[in-house]
JSON list of C-alpha atoms in Angstrom, two decimals:
[
{"chain": "A", "resi": 23, "resn": "MET", "atom": "CA", "xyz": [-8.68, -17.92, 9.14]},
{"chain": "A", "resi": 24, "resn": "ALA", "atom": "CA", "xyz": [-6.95, -19.31, 6.03]},
{"chain": "A", "resi": 25, "resn": "LEU", "atom": "CA", "xyz": [-6.09, -17.21, 3.00]},
{"chain": "A", "resi": 26, "resn": "ILE", "atom": "CA", "xyz": [-8.63, -19.02, 0.85]},
{"chain": "A", "resi": 27, "resn": "ASP", "atom": "CA", "xyz": [-11.40, -18.12, 3.32]},
{"chain": "A", "resi": 28, "resn": "LEU", "atom": "CA", "xyz": [-10.36, -14.46, 3.28]},
{"chain": "A", "resi": 29, "resn": "LYS", "atom": "CA", "xyz": [-10.44, -14.48, -0.52]},
{"chain": "A", "resi": 30, "resn": "LYS", "atom": "CA", "xyz": [-14.02, -15.73, -0.37]},
{"chain": "A", "resi": 31, "resn": "LYS", "atom": "CA", "xyz": [-14.89, -12.76, 1.83]},
{"chain": "A", "resi": 32, "resn": "THR", "atom": "CA", "xyz": [-13.37, -10.31, -0.66]},
{"chain": "A", "resi": 33, "resn": "ARG", "atom": "CA", "xyz": [-15.44, -11.94, -3.41]},
{"chain": "A", "resi": 34, "resn": "ILE", "atom": "CA", "xyz": [-18.63, -11.48, -1.40]},
{"chain": "A", "resi": 35, "resn": "VAL", "atom": "CA", "xyz": [-18.01, -7.72, -1.19]},
{"chain": "A", "resi": 36, "resn": "LEU", "atom": "CA", "xyz": [-17.04, -7.47, -4.86]},
{"chain": "A", "resi": 37, "resn": "ASP", "atom": "CA", "xyz": [-20.22, -9.33, -5.83]},
{"chain": "A", "resi": 38, "resn": "LYS", "atom": "CA", "xyz": [-22.19, -6.83, -3.75]},
{"chain": "A", "resi": 39, "resn": "ARG", "atom": "CA", "xyz": [-20.46, -4.01, -5.67]},
{"chain": "A", "resi": 40, "resn": "ALA", "atom": "CA", "xyz": [-21.41, -5.67, -8.99]},
{"chain": "A", "resi": 41, "resn": "LEU", "atom": "CA", "xyz": [-17.78, -6.45, -9.82]},
{"chain": "A", "resi": 42, "resn": "PRO", "atom": "CA", "xyz": [-17.68, -10.27, -9.70]},
{"chain": "A", "resi": 43, "resn": "GLN", "atom": "CA", "xyz": [-14.82, -10.44, -12.22]},
{"chain": "A", "resi": 44, "resn": "PRO", "atom": "CA", "xyz": [-12.39, -7.64, -11.29]},
{"chain": "A", "resi": 45, "resn": "PRO", "atom": "CA", "xyz": [-9.73, -6.67, -13.83]},
{"chain": "A", "resi": 46, "resn": "HIS", "atom": "CA", "xyz": [-6.09, -7.59, -13.38]},
{"chain": "A", "resi": 47, "resn": "CYS", "atom": "CA", "xyz": [-4.64, -5.01, -11.00]},
{"chain": "A", "resi": 48, "resn": "ARG", "atom": "CA", "xyz": [-1.32, -4.79, -9.19]},
{"chain": "A", "resi": 49, "resn": "VAL", "atom": "CA", "xyz": [-1.72, -4.34, -5.44]},
{"chain": "A", "resi": 50, "resn": "GLY", "atom": "CA", "xyz": [0.76, -2.57, -3.18]},
{"chain": "A", "resi": 51, "resn": "LEU", "atom": "CA", "xyz": [0.76, -1.82, 0.54]},
{"chain": "A", "resi": 52, "resn": "CYS", "atom": "CA", "xyz": [2.29, 1.26, 2.17]},
{"chain": "A", "resi": 53, "resn": "ILE", "atom": "CA", "xyz": [2.16, 0.87, 5.93]},
{"chain": "A", "resi": 54, "resn": "ASP", "atom": "CA", "xyz": [3.16, 3.34, 8.61]},
{"chain": "A", "resi": 55, "resn": "ILE", "atom": "CA", "xyz": [6.05, 2.24, 10.84]},
{"chain": "A", "resi": 56, "resn": "SER", "atom": "CA", "xyz": [6.41, 5.47, 12.81]},
{"chain": "A", "resi": 57, "resn": "GLY", "atom": "CA", "xyz": [6.83, 5.34, 16.58]},
{"chain": "A", "resi": 58, "resn": "SER", "atom": "CA", "xyz": [3.10, 5.58, 17.28]},
{"chain": "A", "resi": 59, "resn": "MET", "atom": "CA", "xyz": [2.56, 2.28, 15.41]},
{"chain": "A", "resi": 60, "resn": "HIS", "atom": "CA", "xyz": [4.87, 0.28, 17.67]},
{"chain": "A", "resi": 61, "resn": "ASN", "atom": "CA", "xyz": [2.12, -1.45, 19.66]},
{"chain": "A", "resi": 62, "resn": "GLU", "atom": "CA", "xyz": [0.20, -2.46, 16.52]},
{"chain": "A", "resi": 63, "resn": "TYR", "atom": "CA", "xyz": [3.28, -4.26, 15.22]},
{"chain": "A", "resi": 64, "resn": "GLN", "atom": "CA", "xyz": [4.11, -5.92, 18.53]},
{"chain": "A", "resi": 65, "resn": "ASP", "atom": "CA", "xyz": [0.51, -7.04, 19.16]},
{"chain": "A", "resi": 66, "resn": "GLY", "atom": "CA", "xyz": [0.26, -8.85, 15.83]},
{"chain": "A", "resi": 67, "resn": "LEU", "atom": "CA", "xyz": [-2.36, -6.48, 14.42]},
{"chain": "A", "resi": 68, "resn": "VAL", "atom": "CA", "xyz": [-0.19, -5.46, 11.47]},
{"chain": "A", "resi": 69, "resn": "GLN", "atom": "CA", "xyz": [0.42, -9.12, 10.62]},
{"chain": "A", "resi": 70, "resn": "GLU", "atom": "CA", "xyz": [-3.31, -9.80, 10.71]},
{"chain": "A", "resi": 71, "resn": "THR", "atom": "CA", "xyz": [-3.88, -6.81, 8.44]},
{"chain": "A", "resi": 72, "resn": "VAL", "atom": "CA", "xyz": [-1.21, -7.94, 5.96]},
{"chain": "A", "resi": 73, "resn": "ASP", "atom": "CA", "xyz": [-2.88, -11.38, 5.82]},
{"chain": "A", "resi": 74, "resn": "ARG", "atom": "CA", "xyz": [-6.23, -9.79, 5.03]},
{"chain": "A", "resi": 75, "resn": "LEU", "atom": "CA", "xyz": [-4.71, -7.59, 2.33]},
{"chain": "A", "resi": 76, "resn": "LEU", "atom": "CA", "xyz": [-2.93, -10.57, 0.77]},
{"chain": "A", "resi": 77, "resn": "ALA", "atom": "CA", "xyz": [-6.42, -11.87, 0.04]},
{"chain": "A", "resi": 78, "resn": "ILE", "atom": "CA", "xyz": [-7.18, -8.67, -1.91]},
{"chain": "A", "resi": 79, "resn": "ALA", "atom": "CA", "xyz": [-3.90, -9.03, -3.81]},
{"chain": "A", "resi": 80, "resn": "GLY", "atom": "CA", "xyz": [-4.73, -12.65, -4.60]},
{"chain": "A", "resi": 81, "resn": "THR", "atom": "CA", "xyz": [-8.12, -11.61, -5.94]},
{"chain": "A", "resi": 82, "resn": "PHE", "atom": "CA", "xyz": [-6.87, -8.80, -8.18]},
{"chain": "A", "resi": 83, "resn": "ASP", "atom": "CA", "xyz": [-3.43, -10.06, -9.23]},
{"chain": "A", "resi": 84, "resn": "ASP", "atom": "CA", "xyz": [-2.83, -13.39, -10.98]},
{"chain": "A", "resi": 85, "resn": "ASN", "atom": "CA", "xyz": [0.43, -14.05, -9.13]},
{"chain": "A", "resi": 86, "resn": "GLY", "atom": "CA", "xyz": [-1.05, -13.12, -5.76]},
{"chain": "A", "resi": 87, "resn": "GLU", "atom": "CA", "xyz": [1.92, -10.91, -4.89]},
{"chain": "A", "resi": 88, "resn": "MET", "atom": "CA", "xyz": [1.75, -7.65, -2.99]},
{"chain": "A", "resi": 89, "resn": "GLU", "atom": "CA", "xyz": [4.54, -5.08, -3.06]},
{"chain": "A", "resi": 90, "resn": "VAL", "atom": "CA", "xyz": [5.21, -3.64, 0.39]},
{"chain": "A", "resi": 91, "resn": "TRP", "atom": "CA", "xyz": [6.68, -0.35, 1.54]},
{"chain": "A", "resi": 92, "resn": "THR", "atom": "CA", "xyz": [7.05, 0.74, 5.16]},
{"chain": "A", "resi": 93, "resn": "PHE", "atom": "CA", "xyz": [7.34, 4.41, 5.96]},
{"chain": "A", "resi": 94, "resn": "ASN", "atom": "CA", "xyz": [8.20, 6.81, 8.75]},
{"chain": "A", "resi": 95, "resn": "GLN", "atom": "CA", "xyz": [10.13, 10.01, 7.93]},
{"chain": "A", "resi": 96, "resn": "GLY", "atom": "CA", "xyz": [11.62, 8.01, 5.03]},
{"chain": "A", "resi": 97, "resn": "TYR", "atom": "CA", "xyz": [10.71, 4.61, 3.62]},
{"chain": "A", "resi": 98, "resn": "SER", "atom": "CA", "xyz": [11.98, 1.06, 3.32]},
{"chain": "A", "resi": 99, "resn": "THR", "atom": "CA", "xyz": [11.25, -1.66, 0.78]},
{"chain": "A", "resi": 100, "resn": "PRO", "atom": "CA", "xyz": [10.89, -5.11, 2.35]},
{"chain": "A", "resi": 101, "resn": "PRO", "atom": "CA", "xyz": [10.53, -8.14, 0.05]},
{"chain": "A", "resi": 102, "resn": "VAL", "atom": "CA", "xyz": [7.31, -8.70, -1.87]},
{"chain": "A", "resi": 103, "resn": "ALA", "atom": "CA", "xyz": [4.62, -10.44, 0.20]},
{"chain": "A", "resi": 104, "resn": "ARG", "atom": "CA", "xyz": [3.33, -13.72, -1.23]},
{"chain": "A", "resi": 105, "resn": "ALA", "atom": "CA", "xyz": [0.75, -16.32, -0.25]},
{"chain": "A", "resi": 106, "resn": "ALA", "atom": "CA", "xyz": [3.52, -18.40, 1.35]},
{"chain": "A", "resi": 107, "resn": "ASP", "atom": "CA", "xyz": [4.16, -15.49, 3.76]},
{"chain": "A", "resi": 108, "resn": "PHE", "atom": "CA", "xyz": [0.67, -15.72, 5.23]},
{"chain": "A", "resi": 109, "resn": "GLY", "atom": "CA", "xyz": [0.94, -15.49, 9.02]},
{"chain": "A", "resi": 110, "resn": "SER", "atom": "CA", "xyz": [4.67, -14.79, 9.13]},
{"chain": "A", "resi": 111, "resn": "TYR", "atom": "CA", "xyz": [5.55, -11.86, 6.89]},
{"chain": "A", "resi": 112, "resn": "VAL", "atom": "CA", "xyz": [5.74, -9.01, 9.40]},
{"chain": "A", "resi": 113, "resn": "LYS", "atom": "CA", "xyz": [8.12, -10.61, 11.88]},
{"chain": "A", "resi": 114, "resn": "LYS", "atom": "CA", "xyz": [10.37, -12.12, 9.23]},
{"chain": "A", "resi": 115, "resn": "GLU", "atom": "CA", "xyz": [10.50, -9.36, 6.64]},
{"chain": "A", "resi": 116, "resn": "ILE", "atom": "CA", "xyz": [9.85, -6.20, 8.68]},
{"chain": "A", "resi": 117, "resn": "LEU", "atom": "CA", "xyz": [10.51, -6.49, 12.41]},
{"chain": "A", "resi": 118, "resn": "ASP", "atom": "CA", "xyz": [13.54, -8.80, 12.11]},
{"chain": "A", "resi": 119, "resn": "ASN", "atom": "CA", "xyz": [14.82, -7.09, 8.95]},
{"chain": "A", "resi": 120, "resn": "PRO", "atom": "CA", "xyz": [17.75, -4.75, 9.76]},
{"chain": "A", "resi": 121, "resn": "LYS", "atom": "CA", "xyz": [17.28, -2.98, 6.41]},
{"chain": "A", "resi": 122, "resn": "VAL", "atom": "CA", "xyz": [13.85, -1.69, 7.45]},
{"chain": "A", "resi": 123, "resn": "ASP", "atom": "CA", "xyz": [14.01, 1.66, 9.22]},
{"chain": "A", "resi": 124, "resn": "LYS", "atom": "CA", "xyz": [11.61, 1.60, 12.15]},
{"chain": "A", "resi": 125, "resn": "TRP", "atom": "CA", "xyz": [9.70, 4.08, 14.30]},
{"chain": "A", "resi": 126, "resn": "GLY", "atom": "CA", "xyz": [10.49, 7.82, 13.99]},
{"chain": "A", "resi": 127, "resn": "GLY", "atom": "CA", "xyz": [8.25, 10.49, 12.44]},
{"chain": "A", "resi": 128, "resn": "THR", "atom": "CA", "xyz": [5.77, 10.50, 9.56]},
{"chain": "A", "resi": 129, "resn": "ASN", "atom": "CA", "xyz": [6.24, 11.70, 5.98]},
{"chain": "A", "resi": 130, "resn": "TYR", "atom": "CA", "xyz": [4.19, 10.53, 3.00]},
{"chain": "A", "resi": 131, "resn": "ALA", "atom": "CA", "xyz": [6.01, 12.02, 0.00]},
{"chain": "A", "resi": 132, "resn": "PRO", "atom": "CA", "xyz": [9.11, 9.74, -0.08]},
{"chain": "A", "resi": 133, "resn": "VAL", "atom": "CA", "xyz": [7.12, 6.51, -0.08]},
{"chain": "A", "resi": 134, "resn": "MET", "atom": "CA", "xyz": [4.54, 7.84, -2.55]},
{"chain": "A", "resi": 135, "resn": "ASN", "atom": "CA", "xyz": [7.37, 8.70, -4.93]},
{"chain": "A", "resi": 136, "resn": "ALA", "atom": "CA", "xyz": [8.75, 5.18, -4.50]},
{"chain": "A", "resi": 137, "resn": "VAL", "atom": "CA", "xyz": [5.37, 3.65, -5.40]},
{"chain": "A", "resi": 138, "resn": "LEU", "atom": "CA", "xyz": [5.18, 5.67, -8.61]},
{"chain": "A", "resi": 139, "resn": "ASP", "atom": "CA", "xyz": [8.77, 4.80, -9.51]},
{"chain": "A", "resi": 140, "resn": "THR", "atom": "CA", "xyz": [8.13, 1.10, -9.01]},
{"chain": "A", "resi": 141, "resn": "TYR", "atom": "CA", "xyz": [4.88, 0.89, -10.94]},
{"chain": "A", "resi": 142, "resn": "PHE", "atom": "CA", "xyz": [5.21, 3.55, -13.64]},
{"chain": "A", "resi": 143, "resn": "ARG", "atom": "CA", "xyz": [8.30, 5.77, -13.85]},
{"chain": "A", "resi": 144, "resn": "GLY", "atom": "CA", "xyz": [11.29, 3.55, -13.19]},
{"chain": "A", "resi": 145, "resn": "ALA", "atom": "CA", "xyz": [14.17, 4.39, -10.90]},
{"chain": "A", "resi": 146, "resn": "SER", "atom": "CA", "xyz": [17.90, 5.04, -11.00]},
{"chain": "A", "resi": 147, "resn": "VAL", "atom": "CA", "xyz": [19.91, 2.09, -9.68]},
{"chain": "A", "resi": 148, "resn": "VAL", "atom": "CA", "xyz": [23.55, 2.45, -8.64]},
{"chain": "A", "resi": 149, "resn": "THR", "atom": "CA", "xyz": [25.72, -0.63, -9.21]},
{"chain": "A", "resi": 150, "resn": "SER", "atom": "CA", "xyz": [29.34, -1.33, -8.28]},
{"chain": "A", "resi": 151, "resn": "GLY", "atom": "CA", "xyz": [31.99, -2.76, -10.57]},
{"chain": "A", "resi": 152, "resn": "GLY", "atom": "CA", "xyz": [35.69, -2.98, -11.25]},
{"chain": "A", "resi": 153, "resn": "LEU", "atom": "CA", "xyz": [38.38, -3.98, -8.78]},
{"chain": "A", "resi": 154, "resn": "PHE", "atom": "CA", "xyz": [36.99, -4.04, -5.22]},
{"chain": "A", "resi": 155, "resn": "GLY", "atom": "CA", "xyz": [33.77, -2.51, -6.53]},
{"chain": "A", "resi": 156, "resn": "LEU", "atom": "CA", "xyz": [35.30, 0.96, -6.61]},
{"chain": "A", "resi": 157, "resn": "PHE", "atom": "CA", "xyz": [33.55, 2.08, -9.78]},
{"chain": "A", "resi": 158, "resn": "LYS", "atom": "CA", "xyz": [29.93, 3.13, -9.53]},
{"chain": "A", "resi": 159, "resn": "LYS", "atom": "CA", "xyz": [27.52, 3.10, -12.44]},
{"chain": "A", "resi": 160, "resn": "THR", "atom": "CA", "xyz": [24.01, 4.53, -12.48]},
{"chain": "A", "resi": 161, "resn": "GLU", "atom": "CA", "xyz": [21.44, 2.77, -14.64]},
{"chain": "A", "resi": 162, "resn": "GLN", "atom": "CA", "xyz": [17.81, 3.59, -15.27]},
{"chain": "A", "resi": 163, "resn": "GLN", "atom": "CA", "xyz": [15.65, 0.62, -14.38]},
{"chain": "A", "resi": 164, "resn": "SER", "atom": "CA", "xyz": [12.39, 0.52, -16.32]},
{"chain": "A", "resi": 165, "resn": "PRO", "atom": "CA", "xyz": [9.28, -0.81, -14.60]},
{"chain": "A", "resi": 166, "resn": "LYS", "atom": "CA", "xyz": [7.33, -3.72, -16.06]},
{"chain": "A", "resi": 167, "resn": "ASP", "atom": "CA", "xyz": [3.63, -3.95, -16.87]},
{"chain": "A", "resi": 168, "resn": "THR", "atom": "CA", "xyz": [3.03, -0.19, -16.74]},
{"chain": "A", "resi": 169, "resn": "HIS", "atom": "CA", "xyz": [-0.19, -0.76, -18.70]},
{"chain": "A", "resi": 170, "resn": "ILE", "atom": "CA", "xyz": [-1.71, -2.65, -15.76]},
{"chain": "A", "resi": 171, "resn": "PRO", "atom": "CA", "xyz": [-3.50, -0.47, -13.17]},
{"chain": "A", "resi": 172, "resn": "ALA", "atom": "CA", "xyz": [-2.29, -0.39, -9.59]},
{"chain": "A", "resi": 173, "resn": "LEU", "atom": "CA", "xyz": [-4.11, -0.20, -6.27]},
{"chain": "A", "resi": 174, "resn": "CYS", "atom": "CA", "xyz": [-2.10, 1.26, -3.40]},
{"chain": "A", "resi": 175, "resn": "LEU", "atom": "CA", "xyz": [-3.44, 0.52, 0.08]},
{"chain": "A", "resi": 176, "resn": "PHE", "atom": "CA", "xyz": [-1.96, 3.29, 2.22]},
{"chain": "A", "resi": 177, "resn": "ILE", "atom": "CA", "xyz": [-2.30, 2.81, 5.99]},
{"chain": "A", "resi": 178, "resn": "THR", "atom": "CA", "xyz": [-1.35, 5.48, 8.53]},
{"chain": "A", "resi": 179, "resn": "ASP", "atom": "CA", "xyz": [-2.22, 6.38, 12.10]},
{"chain": "A", "resi": 180, "resn": "GLY", "atom": "CA", "xyz": [-1.14, 10.02, 11.97]},
{"chain": "A", "resi": 181, "resn": "ASP", "atom": "CA", "xyz": [-0.87, 13.18, 9.91]},
{"chain": "A", "resi": 182, "resn": "ASN", "atom": "CA", "xyz": [2.27, 13.82, 7.90]},
{"chain": "A", "resi": 183, "resn": "SER", "atom": "CA", "xyz": [4.87, 16.58, 8.21]},
{"chain": "A", "resi": 184, "resn": "ASP", "atom": "CA", "xyz": [5.19, 17.11, 4.43]},
{"chain": "A", "resi": 185, "resn": "ALA", "atom": "CA", "xyz": [1.67, 17.94, 3.27]},
{"chain": "A", "resi": 186, "resn": "ALA", "atom": "CA", "xyz": [2.68, 20.29, 0.43]},
{"chain": "A", "resi": 187, "resn": "GLU", "atom": "CA", "xyz": [5.11, 17.83, -1.17]},
{"chain": "A", "resi": 188, "resn": "ALA", "atom": "CA", "xyz": [2.77, 14.86, -0.72]},
{"chain": "A", "resi": 189, "resn": "GLU", "atom": "CA", "xyz": [-0.09, 16.81, -2.31]},
{"chain": "A", "resi": 190, "resn": "ARG", "atom": "CA", "xyz": [2.11, 17.71, -5.29]},
{"chain": "A", "resi": 191, "resn": "ILE", "atom": "CA", "xyz": [2.96, 14.04, -5.83]},
{"chain": "A", "resi": 192, "resn": "LEU", "atom": "CA", "xyz": [-0.64, 12.86, -5.51]},
{"chain": "A", "resi": 193, "resn": "ARG", "atom": "CA", "xyz": [-1.83, 15.46, -7.99]},
{"chain": "A", "resi": 194, "resn": "GLN", "atom": "CA", "xyz": [0.89, 14.49, -10.45]},
{"chain": "A", "resi": 195, "resn": "ALA", "atom": "CA", "xyz": [-0.08, 10.83, -10.00]},
{"chain": "A", "resi": 196, "resn": "GLN", "atom": "CA", "xyz": [-3.45, 11.47, -11.63]},
{"chain": "A", "resi": 197, "resn": "LYS", "atom": "CA", "xyz": [-1.79, 10.87, -15.00]},
{"chain": "A", "resi": 198, "resn": "TYR", "atom": "CA", "xyz": [-1.03, 7.27, -14.01]},
{"chain": "A", "resi": 199, "resn": "GLN", "atom": "CA", "xyz": [-3.41, 4.35, -13.68]},
{"chain": "A", "resi": 200, "resn": "ILE", "atom": "CA", "xyz": [-3.22, 4.19, -9.89]},
{"chain": "A", "resi": 201, "resn": "TYR", "atom": "CA", "xyz": [-5.84, 4.38, -7.17]},
{"chain": "A", "resi": 202, "resn": "TRP", "atom": "CA", "xyz": [-4.81, 5.38, -3.66]},
{"chain": "A", "resi": 203, "resn": "GLN", "atom": "CA", "xyz": [-6.97, 3.90, -0.91]},
{"chain": "A", "resi": 204, "resn": "LEU", "atom": "CA", "xyz": [-5.96, 6.15, 2.00]},
{"chain": "A", "resi": 205, "resn": "ILE", "atom": "CA", "xyz": [-6.71, 4.47, 5.33]},
{"chain": "A", "resi": 206, "resn": "GLY", "atom": "CA", "xyz": [-6.58, 6.32, 8.63]},
{"chain": "A", "resi": 207, "resn": "ILE", "atom": "CA", "xyz": [-6.54, 4.22, 11.79]},
{"chain": "A", "resi": 208, "resn": "GLY", "atom": "CA", "xyz": [-7.18, 5.39, 15.33]},
{"chain": "A", "resi": 209, "resn": "ASN", "atom": "CA", "xyz": [-8.88, 8.41, 16.84]},
{"chain": "A", "resi": 210, "resn": "ASP", "atom": "CA", "xyz": [-5.89, 10.55, 17.80]},
{"chain": "A", "resi": 211, "resn": "THR", "atom": "CA", "xyz": [-5.95, 12.65, 14.63]},
{"chain": "A", "resi": 212, "resn": "ASP", "atom": "CA", "xyz": [-8.56, 13.97, 12.21]},
{"chain": "A", "resi": 213, "resn": "PHE", "atom": "CA", "xyz": [-6.64, 12.85, 9.08]},
{"chain": "A", "resi": 214, "resn": "ARG", "atom": "CA", "xyz": [-7.36, 16.21, 7.51]},
{"chain": "A", "resi": 215, "resn": "PHE", "atom": "CA", "xyz": [-4.77, 15.84, 4.75]},
{"chain": "A", "resi": 216, "resn": "ILE", "atom": "CA", "xyz": [-5.76, 12.45, 3.37]},
{"chain": "A", "resi": 217, "resn": "LYS", "atom": "CA", "xyz": [-9.45, 13.32, 3.67]},
{"chain": "A", "resi": 218, "resn": "LYS", "atom": "CA", "xyz": [-8.83, 16.42, 1.54]},
{"chain": "A", "resi": 219, "resn": "MET", "atom": "CA", "xyz": [-6.91, 14.43, -1.06]},
{"chain": "A", "resi": 220, "resn": "ALA", "atom": "CA", "xyz": [-9.70, 11.88, -1.30]},
{"chain": "A", "resi": 221, "resn": "ASP", "atom": "CA", "xyz": [-12.24, 14.67, -1.74]},
{"chain": "A", "resi": 222, "resn": "ASP", "atom": "CA", "xyz": [-10.17, 16.44, -4.39]},
{"chain": "A", "resi": 223, "resn": "LEU", "atom": "CA", "xyz": [-8.87, 13.56, -6.50]},
{"chain": "A", "resi": 224, "resn": "PRO", "atom": "CA", "xyz": [-10.88, 11.07, -8.59]},
{"chain": "A", "resi": 225, "resn": "ASN", "atom": "CA", "xyz": [-8.28, 8.33, -8.05]},
{"chain": "A", "resi": 226, "resn": "ALA", "atom": "CA", "xyz": [-8.11, 8.52, -4.25]},
{"chain": "A", "resi": 227, "resn": "GLY", "atom": "CA", "xyz": [-10.45, 7.35, -1.52]},
{"chain": "A", "resi": 228, "resn": "PHE", "atom": "CA", "xyz": [-10.45, 7.67, 2.25]},
{"chain": "A", "resi": 229, "resn": "CYS", "atom": "CA", "xyz": [-11.70, 5.38, 4.96]},
{"chain": "A", "resi": 230, "resn": "HIS", "atom": "CA", "xyz": [-11.34, 5.57, 8.72]},
{"chain": "A", "resi": 231, "resn": "LEU", "atom": "CA", "xyz": [-10.93, 2.56, 10.99]},
{"chain": "A", "resi": 232, "resn": "PRO", "atom": "CA", "xyz": [-11.05, 3.08, 14.76]},
{"chain": "A", "resi": 233, "resn": "ASN", "atom": "CA", "xyz": [-8.31, 0.44, 15.06]},
{"chain": "A", "resi": 234, "resn": "LEU", "atom": "CA", "xyz": [-6.97, -2.65, 13.30]},
{"chain": "A", "resi": 235, "resn": "ARG", "atom": "CA", "xyz": [-9.08, -5.00, 15.44]},
{"chain": "A", "resi": 236, "resn": "VAL", "atom": "CA", "xyz": [-12.09, -4.67, 13.15]},
{"chain": "A", "resi": 237, "resn": "SER", "atom": "CA", "xyz": [-13.60, -7.81, 11.65]},
{"chain": "A", "resi": 238, "resn": "ASP", "atom": "CA", "xyz": [-12.63, -9.24, 8.28]},
{"chain": "A", "resi": 239, "resn": "ASP", "atom": "CA", "xyz": [-16.01, -8.30, 6.86]},
{"chain": "A", "resi": 240, "resn": "ALA", "atom": "CA", "xyz": [-15.71, -4.72, 8.14]},
{"chain": "A", "resi": 241, "resn": "ILE", "atom": "CA", "xyz": [-12.28, -4.13, 6.65]},
{"chain": "A", "resi": 242, "resn": "TYR", "atom": "CA", "xyz": [-13.28, -5.47, 3.23]},
{"chain": "A", "resi": 243, "resn": "GLU", "atom": "CA", "xyz": [-16.45, -3.37, 3.24]},
{"chain": "A", "resi": 244, "resn": "ALA", "atom": "CA", "xyz": [-14.34, -0.31, 4.14]},
{"chain": "A", "resi": 245, "resn": "LEU", "atom": "CA", "xyz": [-11.60, -0.86, 1.55]},
{"chain": "A", "resi": 246, "resn": "LEU", "atom": "CA", "xyz": [-13.46, -2.29, -1.44]},
{"chain": "A", "resi": 247, "resn": "THR", "atom": "CA", "xyz": [-15.68, 0.74, -1.90]},
{"chain": "A", "resi": 248, "resn": "THR", "atom": "CA", "xyz": [-18.16, 1.49, -4.65]},
{"chain": "A", "resi": 249, "resn": "GLU", "atom": "CA", "xyz": [-15.87, 4.32, -5.80]},
{"chain": "A", "resi": 250, "resn": "LEU", "atom": "CA", "xyz": [-12.89, 1.97, -6.11]},
{"chain": "A", "resi": 251, "resn": "CYS", "atom": "CA", "xyz": [-14.96, -0.61, -7.99]},
{"chain": "A", "resi": 252, "resn": "ASP", "atom": "CA", "xyz": [-16.26, 2.06, -10.36]},
{"chain": "A", "resi": 253, "resn": "TRP", "atom": "CA", "xyz": [-12.66, 3.12, -11.02]},
{"chain": "A", "resi": 254, "resn": "LEU", "atom": "CA", "xyz": [-11.64, -0.51, -11.70]},
{"chain": "A", "resi": 255, "resn": "ARG", "atom": "CA", "xyz": [-14.52, -0.94, -14.14]},
{"chain": "A", "resi": 256, "resn": "LYS", "atom": "CA", "xyz": [-12.70, 1.36, -16.57]},
{"chain": "A", "resi": 257, "resn": "PHE", "atom": "CA", "xyz": [-10.03, -1.27, -17.20]}
]
C-alpha cells in the first residue's frame, strides 16, 4: 500500500466525520519501546503502523512530517519521520539507531514532558565551546509555531509505573492546544490509567486495538474519532 493510497483512506474517514478540510495540525507519535514491544518491532508491525500514521501527518500537516518519540522508562528522540521514510523508518532510525534506548520498563511522564517542550514550552539545550569544548553553556530553545495545534498519537501496550506524575502533566497540558490520542494495544492489561485520563480530560481520547495487525480502515476509524474531529473544528 503506497502512502498516497493511505492518505485517501484517511480522507474517507474525515469525510464521514464531516471534516473534509481539516485545519493545519502538527502530528507527533509517541511509541512504546519497552521489552514487551520487542516482537512488534521485529515482526514489522511497528513499521506498518508508522507508515499508516505518516498518512495522517500528511493529511493534517503541510510538510507531511511527523515528530517521533520512543519511550520505555525514559525516552529517546529519533529523527523526524517524513514521506521519504515510508517503509524504512523503524529499522533505520529506531532499531539500528544506537542513540535510541530500547526495551526496559514503561513510564509515560518523561516522554509527555518532552512532547510539551517540543511543541509549546521550549527546552534547555546545553552546548560546548572553548578549547576542547570544556566550557558548557545552557540556552533556552524556543519552539516554533506554538499557535498551531498538535495531535499526539500515543501508543502503548502496558500500564505505566508513574501514574501520578503522568496525570499531573496531562492535566497541566489542558492549557495548550494539544490533543492526546491514547492508544492501548493488546489484551494483557486493562489500560486503566489512560482510559481514566480520556474520560476526565476534554483533550484526550482512548482507543483499544487488540493488536497492530488490524486493517488500514479499522485503524483510521479508531484514531480519527468524532471527538477528535470536534476538537479540531475549533481551529
